[in-house]
mmCIF file of C-alpha atoms in Angstrom:
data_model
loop_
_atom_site.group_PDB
_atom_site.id
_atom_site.type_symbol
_atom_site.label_atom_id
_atom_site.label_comp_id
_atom_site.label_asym_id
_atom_site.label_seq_id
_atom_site.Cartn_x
_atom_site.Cartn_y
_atom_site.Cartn_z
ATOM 1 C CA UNK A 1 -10.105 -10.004 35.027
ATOM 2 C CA UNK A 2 -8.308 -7.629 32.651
ATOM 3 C CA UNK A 3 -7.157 -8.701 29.368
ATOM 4 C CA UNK A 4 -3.965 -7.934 27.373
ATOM 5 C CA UNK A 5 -3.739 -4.189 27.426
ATOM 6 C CA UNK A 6 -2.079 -2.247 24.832
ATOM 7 C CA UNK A 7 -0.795 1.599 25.000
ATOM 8 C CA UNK A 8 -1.392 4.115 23.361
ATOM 9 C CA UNK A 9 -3.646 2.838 21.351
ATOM 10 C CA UNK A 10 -2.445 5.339 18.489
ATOM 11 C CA UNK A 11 0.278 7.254 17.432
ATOM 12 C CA UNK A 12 1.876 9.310 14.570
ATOM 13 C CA UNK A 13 5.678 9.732 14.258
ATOM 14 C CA UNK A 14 7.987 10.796 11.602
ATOM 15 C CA UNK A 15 10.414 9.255 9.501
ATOM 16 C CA UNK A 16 13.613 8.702 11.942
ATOM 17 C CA UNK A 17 12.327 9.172 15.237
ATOM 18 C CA UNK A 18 11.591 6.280 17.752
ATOM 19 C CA UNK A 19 8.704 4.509 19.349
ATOM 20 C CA UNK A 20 8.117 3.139 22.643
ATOM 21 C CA UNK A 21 4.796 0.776 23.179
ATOM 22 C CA UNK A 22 3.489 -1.143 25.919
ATOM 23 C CA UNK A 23 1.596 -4.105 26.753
ATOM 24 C CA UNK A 24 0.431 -5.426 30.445
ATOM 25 C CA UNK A 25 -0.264 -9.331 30.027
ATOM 26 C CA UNK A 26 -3.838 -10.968 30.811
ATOM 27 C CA UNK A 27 -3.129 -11.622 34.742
ATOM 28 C CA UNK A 28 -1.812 -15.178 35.018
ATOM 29 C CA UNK A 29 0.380 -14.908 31.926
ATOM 30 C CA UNK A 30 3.922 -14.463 31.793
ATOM 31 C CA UNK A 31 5.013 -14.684 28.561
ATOM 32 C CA UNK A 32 4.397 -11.944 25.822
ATOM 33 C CA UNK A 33 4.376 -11.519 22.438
ATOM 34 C CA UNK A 34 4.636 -9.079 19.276
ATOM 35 C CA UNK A 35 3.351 -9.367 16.311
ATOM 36 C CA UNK A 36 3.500 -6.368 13.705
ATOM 37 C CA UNK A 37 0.164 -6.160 10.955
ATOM 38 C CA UNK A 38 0.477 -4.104 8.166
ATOM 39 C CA UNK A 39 -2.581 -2.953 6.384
ATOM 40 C CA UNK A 40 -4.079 -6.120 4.265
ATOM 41 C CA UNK A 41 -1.868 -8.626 5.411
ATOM 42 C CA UNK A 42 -1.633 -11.273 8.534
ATOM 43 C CA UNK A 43 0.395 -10.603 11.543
ATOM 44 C CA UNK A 44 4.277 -11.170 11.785
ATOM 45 C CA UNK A 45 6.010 -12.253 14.697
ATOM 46 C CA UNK A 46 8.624 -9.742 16.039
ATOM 47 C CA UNK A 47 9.672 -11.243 19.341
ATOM 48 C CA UNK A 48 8.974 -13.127 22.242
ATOM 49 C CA UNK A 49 9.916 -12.372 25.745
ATOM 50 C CA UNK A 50 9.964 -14.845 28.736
ATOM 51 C CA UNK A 51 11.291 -14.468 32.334
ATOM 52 C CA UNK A 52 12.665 -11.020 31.318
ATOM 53 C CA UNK A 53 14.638 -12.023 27.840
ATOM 54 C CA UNK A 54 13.788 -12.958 24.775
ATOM 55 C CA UNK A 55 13.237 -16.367 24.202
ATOM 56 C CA UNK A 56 12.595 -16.251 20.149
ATOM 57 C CA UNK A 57 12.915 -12.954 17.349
ATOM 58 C CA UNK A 58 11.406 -13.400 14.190
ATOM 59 C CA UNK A 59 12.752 -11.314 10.684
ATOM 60 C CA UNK A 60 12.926 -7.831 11.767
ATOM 61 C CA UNK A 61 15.723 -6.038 12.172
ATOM 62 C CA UNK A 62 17.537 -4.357 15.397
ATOM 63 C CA UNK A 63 15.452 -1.463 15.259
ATOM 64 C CA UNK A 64 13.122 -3.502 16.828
ATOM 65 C CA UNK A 65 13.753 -4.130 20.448
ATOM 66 C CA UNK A 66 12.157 -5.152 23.833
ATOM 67 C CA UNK A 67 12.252 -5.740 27.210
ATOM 68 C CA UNK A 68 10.080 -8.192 29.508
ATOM 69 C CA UNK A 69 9.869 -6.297 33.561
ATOM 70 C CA UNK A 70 9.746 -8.296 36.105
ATOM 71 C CA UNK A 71 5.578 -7.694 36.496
ATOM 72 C CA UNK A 72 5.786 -9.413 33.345
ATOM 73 C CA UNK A 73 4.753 -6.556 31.372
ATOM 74 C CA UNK A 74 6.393 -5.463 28.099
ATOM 75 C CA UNK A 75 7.864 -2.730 25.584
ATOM 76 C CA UNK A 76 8.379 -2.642 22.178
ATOM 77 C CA UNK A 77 10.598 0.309 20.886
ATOM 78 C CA UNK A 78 11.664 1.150 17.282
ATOM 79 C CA UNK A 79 14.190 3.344 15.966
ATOM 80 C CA UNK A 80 14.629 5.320 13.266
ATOM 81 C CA UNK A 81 11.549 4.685 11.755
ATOM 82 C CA UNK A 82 10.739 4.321 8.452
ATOM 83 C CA UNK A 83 7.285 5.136 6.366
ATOM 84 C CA UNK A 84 7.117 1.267 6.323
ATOM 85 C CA UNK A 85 6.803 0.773 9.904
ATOM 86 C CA UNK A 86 3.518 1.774 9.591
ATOM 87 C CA UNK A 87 1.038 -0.984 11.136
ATOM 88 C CA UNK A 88 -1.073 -2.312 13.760
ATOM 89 C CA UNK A 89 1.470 -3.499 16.891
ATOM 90 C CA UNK A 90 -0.157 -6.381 18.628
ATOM 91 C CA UNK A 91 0.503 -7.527 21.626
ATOM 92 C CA UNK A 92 -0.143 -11.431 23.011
ATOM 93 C CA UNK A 93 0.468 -12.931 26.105
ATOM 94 C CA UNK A 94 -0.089 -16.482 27.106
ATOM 95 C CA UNK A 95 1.181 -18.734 30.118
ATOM 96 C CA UNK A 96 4.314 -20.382 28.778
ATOM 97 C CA UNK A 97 3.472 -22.260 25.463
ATOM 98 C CA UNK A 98 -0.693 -22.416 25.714
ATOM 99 C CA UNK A 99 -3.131 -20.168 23.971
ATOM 100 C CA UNK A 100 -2.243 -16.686 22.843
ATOM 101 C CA UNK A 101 -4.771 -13.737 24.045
ATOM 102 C CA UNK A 102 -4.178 -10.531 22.032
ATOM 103 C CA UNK A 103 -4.651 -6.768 22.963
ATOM 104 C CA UNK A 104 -6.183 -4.433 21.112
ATOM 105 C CA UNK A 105 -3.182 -2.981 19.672
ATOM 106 C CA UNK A 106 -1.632 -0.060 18.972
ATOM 107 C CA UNK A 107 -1.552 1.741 15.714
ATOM 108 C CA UNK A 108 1.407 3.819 14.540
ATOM 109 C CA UNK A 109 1.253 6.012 11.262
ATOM 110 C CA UNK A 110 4.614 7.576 10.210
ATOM 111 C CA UNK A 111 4.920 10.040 7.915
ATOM 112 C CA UNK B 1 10.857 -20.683 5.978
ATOM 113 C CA UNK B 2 6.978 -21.325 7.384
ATOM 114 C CA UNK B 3 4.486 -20.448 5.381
ATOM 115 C CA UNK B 4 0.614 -20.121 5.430
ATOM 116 C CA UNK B 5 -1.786 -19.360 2.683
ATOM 117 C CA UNK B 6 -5.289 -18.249 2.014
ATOM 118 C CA UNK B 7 -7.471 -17.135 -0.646
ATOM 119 C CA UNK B 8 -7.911 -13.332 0.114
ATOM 120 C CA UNK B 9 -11.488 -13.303 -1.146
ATOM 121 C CA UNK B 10 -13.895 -11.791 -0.129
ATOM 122 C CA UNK B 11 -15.882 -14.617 0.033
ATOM 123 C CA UNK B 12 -19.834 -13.604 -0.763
ATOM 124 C CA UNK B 13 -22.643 -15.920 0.816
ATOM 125 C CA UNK B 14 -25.792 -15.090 1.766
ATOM 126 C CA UNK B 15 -27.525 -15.433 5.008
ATOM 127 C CA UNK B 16 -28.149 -18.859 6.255
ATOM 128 C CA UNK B 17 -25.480 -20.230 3.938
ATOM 129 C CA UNK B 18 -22.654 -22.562 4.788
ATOM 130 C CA UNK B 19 -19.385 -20.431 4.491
ATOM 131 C CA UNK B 20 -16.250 -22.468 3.711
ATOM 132 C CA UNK B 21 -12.271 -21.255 4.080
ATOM 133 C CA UNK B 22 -9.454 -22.771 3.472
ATOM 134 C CA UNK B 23 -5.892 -22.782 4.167
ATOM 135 C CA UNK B 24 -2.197 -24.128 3.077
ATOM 136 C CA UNK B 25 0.611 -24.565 5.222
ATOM 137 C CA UNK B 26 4.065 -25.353 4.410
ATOM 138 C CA UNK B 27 5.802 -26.866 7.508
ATOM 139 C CA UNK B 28 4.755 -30.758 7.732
ATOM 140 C CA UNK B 29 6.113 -30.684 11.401
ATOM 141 C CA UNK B 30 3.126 -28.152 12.398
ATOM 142 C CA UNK B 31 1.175 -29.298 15.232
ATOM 143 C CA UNK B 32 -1.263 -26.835 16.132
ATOM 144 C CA UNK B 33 -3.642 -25.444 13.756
ATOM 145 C CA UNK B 34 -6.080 -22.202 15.024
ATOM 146 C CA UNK B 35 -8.354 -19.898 13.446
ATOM 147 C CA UNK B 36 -8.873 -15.908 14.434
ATOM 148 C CA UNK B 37 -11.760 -13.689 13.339
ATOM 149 C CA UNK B 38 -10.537 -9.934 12.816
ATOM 150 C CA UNK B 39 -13.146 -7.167 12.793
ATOM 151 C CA UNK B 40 -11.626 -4.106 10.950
ATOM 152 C CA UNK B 41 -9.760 -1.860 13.357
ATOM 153 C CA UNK B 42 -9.814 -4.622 15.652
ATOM 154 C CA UNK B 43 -7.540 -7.089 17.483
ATOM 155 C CA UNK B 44 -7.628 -10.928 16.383
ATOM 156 C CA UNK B 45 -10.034 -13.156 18.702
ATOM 157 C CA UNK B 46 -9.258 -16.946 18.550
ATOM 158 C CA UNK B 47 -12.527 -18.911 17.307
ATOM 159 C CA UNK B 48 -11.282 -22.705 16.767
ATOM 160 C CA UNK B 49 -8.099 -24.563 17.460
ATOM 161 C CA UNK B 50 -7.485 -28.034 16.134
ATOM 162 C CA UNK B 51 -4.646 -30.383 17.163
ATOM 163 C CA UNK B 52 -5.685 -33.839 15.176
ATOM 164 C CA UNK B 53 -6.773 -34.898 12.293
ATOM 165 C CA UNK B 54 -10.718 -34.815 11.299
ATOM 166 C CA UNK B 55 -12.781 -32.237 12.573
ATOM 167 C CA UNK B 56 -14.026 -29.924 15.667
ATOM 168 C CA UNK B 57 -17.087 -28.516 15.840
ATOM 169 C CA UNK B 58 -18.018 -25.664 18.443
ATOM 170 C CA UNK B 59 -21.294 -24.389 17.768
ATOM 171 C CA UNK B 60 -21.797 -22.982 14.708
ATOM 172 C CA UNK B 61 -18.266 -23.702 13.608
ATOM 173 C CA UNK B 62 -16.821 -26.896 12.474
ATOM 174 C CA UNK B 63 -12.685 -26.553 11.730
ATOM 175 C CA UNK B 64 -11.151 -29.523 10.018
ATOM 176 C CA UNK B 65 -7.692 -30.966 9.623
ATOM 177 C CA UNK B 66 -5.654 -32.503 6.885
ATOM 178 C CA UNK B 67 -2.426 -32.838 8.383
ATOM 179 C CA UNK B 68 -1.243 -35.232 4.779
ATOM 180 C CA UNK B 69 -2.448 -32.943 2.530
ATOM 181 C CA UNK B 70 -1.501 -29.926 5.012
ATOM 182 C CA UNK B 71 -4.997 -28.358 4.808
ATOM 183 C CA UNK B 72 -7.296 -26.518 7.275
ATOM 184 C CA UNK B 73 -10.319 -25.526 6.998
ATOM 185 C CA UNK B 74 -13.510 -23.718 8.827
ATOM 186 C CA UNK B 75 -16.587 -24.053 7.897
ATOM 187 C CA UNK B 76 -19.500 -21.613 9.618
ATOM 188 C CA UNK B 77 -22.810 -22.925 9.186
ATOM 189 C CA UNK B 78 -26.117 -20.489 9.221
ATOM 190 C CA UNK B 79 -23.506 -17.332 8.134
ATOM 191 C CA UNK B 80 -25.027 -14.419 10.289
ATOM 192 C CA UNK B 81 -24.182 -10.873 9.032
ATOM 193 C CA UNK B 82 -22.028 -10.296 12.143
ATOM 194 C CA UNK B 83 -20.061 -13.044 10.739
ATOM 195 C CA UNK B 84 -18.577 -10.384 8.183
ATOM 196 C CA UNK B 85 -14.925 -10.610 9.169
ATOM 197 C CA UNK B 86 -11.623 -11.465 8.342
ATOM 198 C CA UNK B 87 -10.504 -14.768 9.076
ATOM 199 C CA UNK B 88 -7.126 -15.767 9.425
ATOM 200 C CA UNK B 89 -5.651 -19.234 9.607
ATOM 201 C CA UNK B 90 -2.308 -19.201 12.196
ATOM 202 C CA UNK B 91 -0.586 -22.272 12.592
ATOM 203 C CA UNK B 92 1.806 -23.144 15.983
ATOM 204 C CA UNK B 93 5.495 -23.699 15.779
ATOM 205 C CA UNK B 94 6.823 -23.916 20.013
ATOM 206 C CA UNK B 95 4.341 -20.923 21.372
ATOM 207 C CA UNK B 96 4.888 -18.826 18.145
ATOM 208 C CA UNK B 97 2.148 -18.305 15.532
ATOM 209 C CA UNK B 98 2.671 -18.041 11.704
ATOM 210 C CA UNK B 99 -0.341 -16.282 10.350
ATOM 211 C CA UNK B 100 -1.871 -16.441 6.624
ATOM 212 C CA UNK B 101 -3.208 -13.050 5.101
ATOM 213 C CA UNK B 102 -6.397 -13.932 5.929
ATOM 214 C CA UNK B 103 -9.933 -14.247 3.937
ATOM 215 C CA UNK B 104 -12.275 -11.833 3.908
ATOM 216 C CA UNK B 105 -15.948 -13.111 4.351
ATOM 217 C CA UNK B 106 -19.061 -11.104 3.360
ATOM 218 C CA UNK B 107 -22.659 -12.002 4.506
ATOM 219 C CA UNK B 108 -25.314 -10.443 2.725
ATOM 220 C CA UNK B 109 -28.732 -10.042 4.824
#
């Protein structure tokens, strides 16, 4: 059975271009979530998506966007991005409110 | 807004030693209480989760909750060096996790 899987696993962009990352939920599971983790600190919550819209959004602003498919899978894009964008992107899934499973993540440097 | 705290350490114990963390958390309406271990360069992995007050052990692990004083803790008994990790402390607010910066435990061989 196939956990939360995360791509790509890394990336560098520049300052103002945009990001596109994906996440395919542990099989079961069809809500996802995103977290952001910059260097030294915990994870934030970015969003949560459920039955293809999302359900919660935590402090970031419109740059950061998703979209839930109907396989349940997920993206997370960012535009114009800025030096501090720079983090580990996690990705959880979990079936409706229970336990959160995490992917491995995907880690995007901007310069 | 939610908030959860931790002592960033690192916390130093030696093999075999009982390793203690703690954490804060700021929203008395929190019901679910967990605690992830995070390699470096790695994902978080859930350990414990605690619901009520008093404690849970699960092998080596014993997490305990304070939901009055709004205190969690984990201890890890007989610290192995693979134990070296960071540990942070998320609490549950309807599916959504707010996370402390975690505490970084180091154990010496």
């Amino acid at each position: 059975d196939a956990g939360v899987t995360q791509s790509p696993t890394h990336l560098i962009k520049t300052r103002g271009q945009q990001v596109t990352l994906r996440c395919s939920p542990k099989s079961g599971h069809d809500t996802v979530s995103w977290y952001q983790q910059a260097l030294g600190q915990g994870p934030q919550f970015i969003f949560q998506y459920y039955e293809e819209e999302e359900r919660q959004r935590g402090n970031f602003p419109d740059r950061f966007s998703g979209h839930q498919f109907p396989n349940y899978s997920s993206e997370l894009n960012v535009n114009a991005l800025l030096l501090g964008d720079s983090a580990l992107y996690l990705c959880a899934s979990s079936f409706g409110t229970g336990e959160l499973f995490f992917g491995e993540g995907s880690r995007l440097t901007v310069l | 807004q939610k908030e959860v705290e931790q002592n960033s350490g690192p916390l130093s114990v030696p093999e075999g030693a009982i390793a203690s963390l703690n954490c804060t958390y700021s929203d008395r309406g929190s019901q679910s209480f967990f605690w992830y271990r995070q390699y470096s360069g790695k994902s978080p992995e859930l350990i414990m989760s605690i619901y009520s007050n008093g404690d849970k052990e699960d092998g080596r692990f014993t997490a305990q909750l304070n939901k009055a004083s709004q205190y969690v803790s984990l201890l890890i008994r007989d610290s192995q060096p693979s134990d070296s990790a960071t540990y942070l402390c998320a609490v549950s607010g309807y599916s959504t996790l707010t996370f402390g910066k975690g505490t970084m435990l180091l154990v010496s061989p």
